[in-house]
Coordinates of C-alpha atoms in Angstrom, one line a residue:
M29 CA 0.0 0.0 0.0
K30 CA 2.9 2.3 0.7
P31 CA 4.2 2.2 -2.9
F32 CA 0.8 3.3 -4.2
A33 CA 0.6 6.3 -1.8
L34 CA 4.1 7.4 -2.7
L35 CA 3.3 7.1 -6.4
S36 CA 0.1 9.1 -6.0
S37 CA 1.9 11.9 -4.2
V38 CA 4.5 12.1 -6.9
A39 CA 1.9 12.2 -9.6
L40 CA 0.0 14.9 -7.9
A41 CA 3.1 17.1 -7.4
A42 CA 4.0 16.7 -11.0
T43 CA 0.5 17.7 -12.1
V44 CA 0.6 20.9 -9.9
L45 CA 4.0 21.9 -11.2
A46 CA 3.2 21.2 -14.8
G47 CA 0.0 23.3 -14.5
G48 CA 1.9 26.4 -15.4
A49 CA 2.6 29.8 -13.8
A50 CA 0.5 31.3 -11.0
H51 CA -2.5 33.4 -12.0
A52 CA -3.4 36.5 -10.0
E53 CA -6.9 38.0 -9.5
S54 CA -7.8 41.5 -8.3
L55 CA -10.9 42.8 -6.7
S56 CA -11.9 46.5 -6.2
V57 CA -14.6 47.3 -3.6
S58 CA -16.2 50.6 -3.0
T59 CA -19.0 51.9 -0.7
T60 CA -21.0 55.0 -0.5
V61 CA -21.7 56.8 2.8
A62 CA -24.7 59.1 2.5
P63 CA -24.6 62.3 4.4
Y64 CA -26.8 62.2 7.5
C65 CA -27.7 64.3 10.5
N66 CA -30.5 63.4 12.9
V67 CA -31.8 63.7 16.4
R68 CA -33.6 60.8 18.0
L69 CA -35.7 60.9 21.2
A70 CA -34.3 57.8 22.9
N71 CA -36.7 57.4 25.8
V72 CA -39.8 59.3 25.0
S73 CA -42.8 57.5 23.6
S74 CA -44.8 59.4 21.0
G75 CA -42.8 62.6 21.7
T76 CA -44.6 63.3 25.0
A77 CA -43.0 63.6 28.5
S78 CA -44.1 64.9 31.9
V79 CA -42.2 67.2 34.3
A80 CA -42.9 67.3 38.1
H81 CA -43.2 70.5 40.1
E82 CA -39.8 69.9 41.8
A83 CA -36.3 70.9 41.1
E84 CA -34.6 70.3 37.7
Q85 CA -35.3 66.9 36.2
M86 CA -34.4 65.1 33.0
V87 CA -37.3 64.8 30.7
A88 CA -35.7 63.2 27.6
N89 CA -32.6 61.4 26.4
L90 CA -31.6 62.3 22.9
E91 CA -29.2 60.8 20.4
L92 CA -27.4 63.1 18.1
A93 CA -25.7 61.7 15.0
C94 CA -24.1 63.6 12.1
N95 CA -21.3 62.7 9.7
S96 CA -20.7 66.2 8.4
G97 CA -17.2 67.0 7.4
G98 CA -17.8 70.7 8.1
T99 CA -20.1 72.0 10.7
A100 CA -23.0 70.2 12.5
R101 CA -25.6 72.6 13.8
L102 CA -28.1 71.8 16.6
V103 CA -31.2 74.1 17.0
V104 CA -33.4 73.7 20.0
N105 CA -36.6 75.6 19.7
P106 CA -39.1 76.0 22.6
L107 CA -42.4 76.9 21.1
N108 CA -43.7 79.3 23.8
G109 CA -41.0 79.8 26.4
D110 CA -43.6 79.0 29.1
F111 CA -45.9 76.1 30.0
K112 CA -49.4 77.2 29.0
N113 CA -52.9 76.3 29.9
G114 CA -55.2 78.9 28.3
N115 CA -54.2 82.2 29.8
H116 CA -52.3 80.6 32.7
L117 CA -48.5 80.4 32.4
I118 CA -45.7 78.5 34.3
N119 CA -42.2 79.7 33.7
Y120 CA -39.4 77.2 33.3
A121 CA -35.7 76.9 32.8
M122 CA -34.1 74.4 30.4
R123 CA -30.7 72.8 30.0
L124 CA -29.1 70.4 27.5
S125 CA -26.1 68.4 28.5
A126 CA -24.4 66.5 25.6
A127 CA -21.5 64.1 25.3
D128 CA -19.9 66.7 23.1
S129 CA -19.8 70.0 25.0
A130 CA -20.1 72.0 21.8
F131 CA -23.9 71.2 22.0
D132 CA -24.4 72.0 25.7
I133 CA -27.0 74.7 26.6
A134 CA -26.4 76.1 30.1
T135 CA -29.4 76.4 32.4
T136 CA -31.4 79.3 31.0
D137 CA -34.9 80.8 31.2
A138 CA -36.5 80.0 27.9
T139 CA -38.7 83.0 27.6
P140 CA -39.5 84.1 24.1
G141 CA -36.8 86.5 22.9
D142 CA -34.3 84.9 25.2
A143 CA -30.7 86.1 25.5
E144 CA -29.9 84.4 22.2
G145 CA -32.4 86.7 20.5
S146 CA -34.7 84.5 18.6
G147 CA -36.2 82.1 21.0
K148 CA -34.0 79.4 19.5
F149 CA -30.8 78.0 20.9
T150 CA -28.2 77.2 18.3
R151 CA -25.0 75.2 18.9
N152 CA -22.3 74.4 16.3
R153 CA -19.7 71.6 16.2
N154 CA -17.0 72.5 13.7
G155 CA -15.1 69.8 11.9
Y156 CA -15.7 66.1 11.5
S157 CA -16.2 64.1 14.7
Q158 CA -16.1 60.3 14.7
P159 CA -18.1 60.1 18.0
L160 CA -20.8 62.3 16.6
A161 CA -20.9 60.3 13.4
N162 CA -21.4 57.2 15.6
G163 CA -24.0 59.0 17.7
I164 CA -23.7 60.7 21.0
N165 CA -26.1 61.1 23.9
A166 CA -27.6 64.2 25.2
Q167 CA -29.9 64.8 28.1
F168 CA -32.7 67.5 28.1
Y169 CA -33.6 68.9 31.5
L170 CA -36.5 71.2 32.7
N171 CA -37.1 73.0 35.9
V172 CA -40.6 74.5 36.4
N173 CA -39.7 75.5 40.0
V174 CA -38.4 78.9 38.9
A175 CA -39.7 82.4 39.4
A176 CA -41.6 84.2 36.7
P177 CA -39.3 86.5 34.6
G178 CA -41.5 89.6 35.2
P179 CA -45.0 90.7 34.3
A180 CA -47.0 88.3 32.1
P181 CA -48.1 89.2 28.6
L182 CA -51.4 91.1 28.5
G183 CA -54.4 89.0 29.5
Q184 CA -52.2 86.2 30.9
T185 CA -51.1 85.3 34.4
Y186 CA -47.8 83.7 35.6
Y187 CA -48.1 81.2 38.4
P188 CA -45.5 79.3 40.4
A189 CA -45.7 75.6 39.5
N190 CA -46.9 74.6 42.9
A191 CA -49.7 77.2 43.0
A192 CA -51.0 77.2 39.4
P193 CA -54.7 76.4 38.8
A194 CA -55.4 72.8 38.1
G195 CA -55.1 71.6 34.5
T196 CA -52.6 70.3 31.9
Y197 CA -49.9 72.8 31.0
S198 CA -47.9 72.1 27.9
E199 CA -44.9 73.3 26.0
S200 CA -43.4 71.9 22.8
F201 CA -39.8 71.7 21.7
S202 CA -38.2 70.9 18.4
F203 CA -34.7 69.6 18.0
E204 CA -33.0 69.9 14.6
L205 CA -29.5 68.7 13.8
S206 CA -28.1 69.6 10.3
A207 CA -24.9 69.8 8.3
V208 CA -24.0 73.4 7.5

């Protein structure tokens, strides 16, 4: 049996060597990455959250993702600057704390015509950021336990959160992340 195995091995080696020169193959692969910028509410079902009449509390987790090679711009827009129920108002302060400090919004009273001038809070992140392309976390905080900023608009009344007439007070926020 050994002579047959030896003969087969020699025949196989001769066949491989006689097969000729090696042949090379090449493969080119490409992929396309589409531009994207988005904000996702990570823990809020149907875009609705509640806030208690206590100290500051987190009302939403957001995920910010953008693969811009230039500037990524976050715009946070409070609709009214106050919680409203008819003519009753409750003032509040807001804060955004992000994994990239370029998007942070310090605690501020969000009255219409706030210190940033337009009622909108705009933050820019210049240059490409791999963590931002992968998606970073941000937390949105509200505090309704703050004093009213001054006299209420004509026909409306400011109330402290713990002394406001019963009812549902609401405010809406939009979050927009875009490449600039």
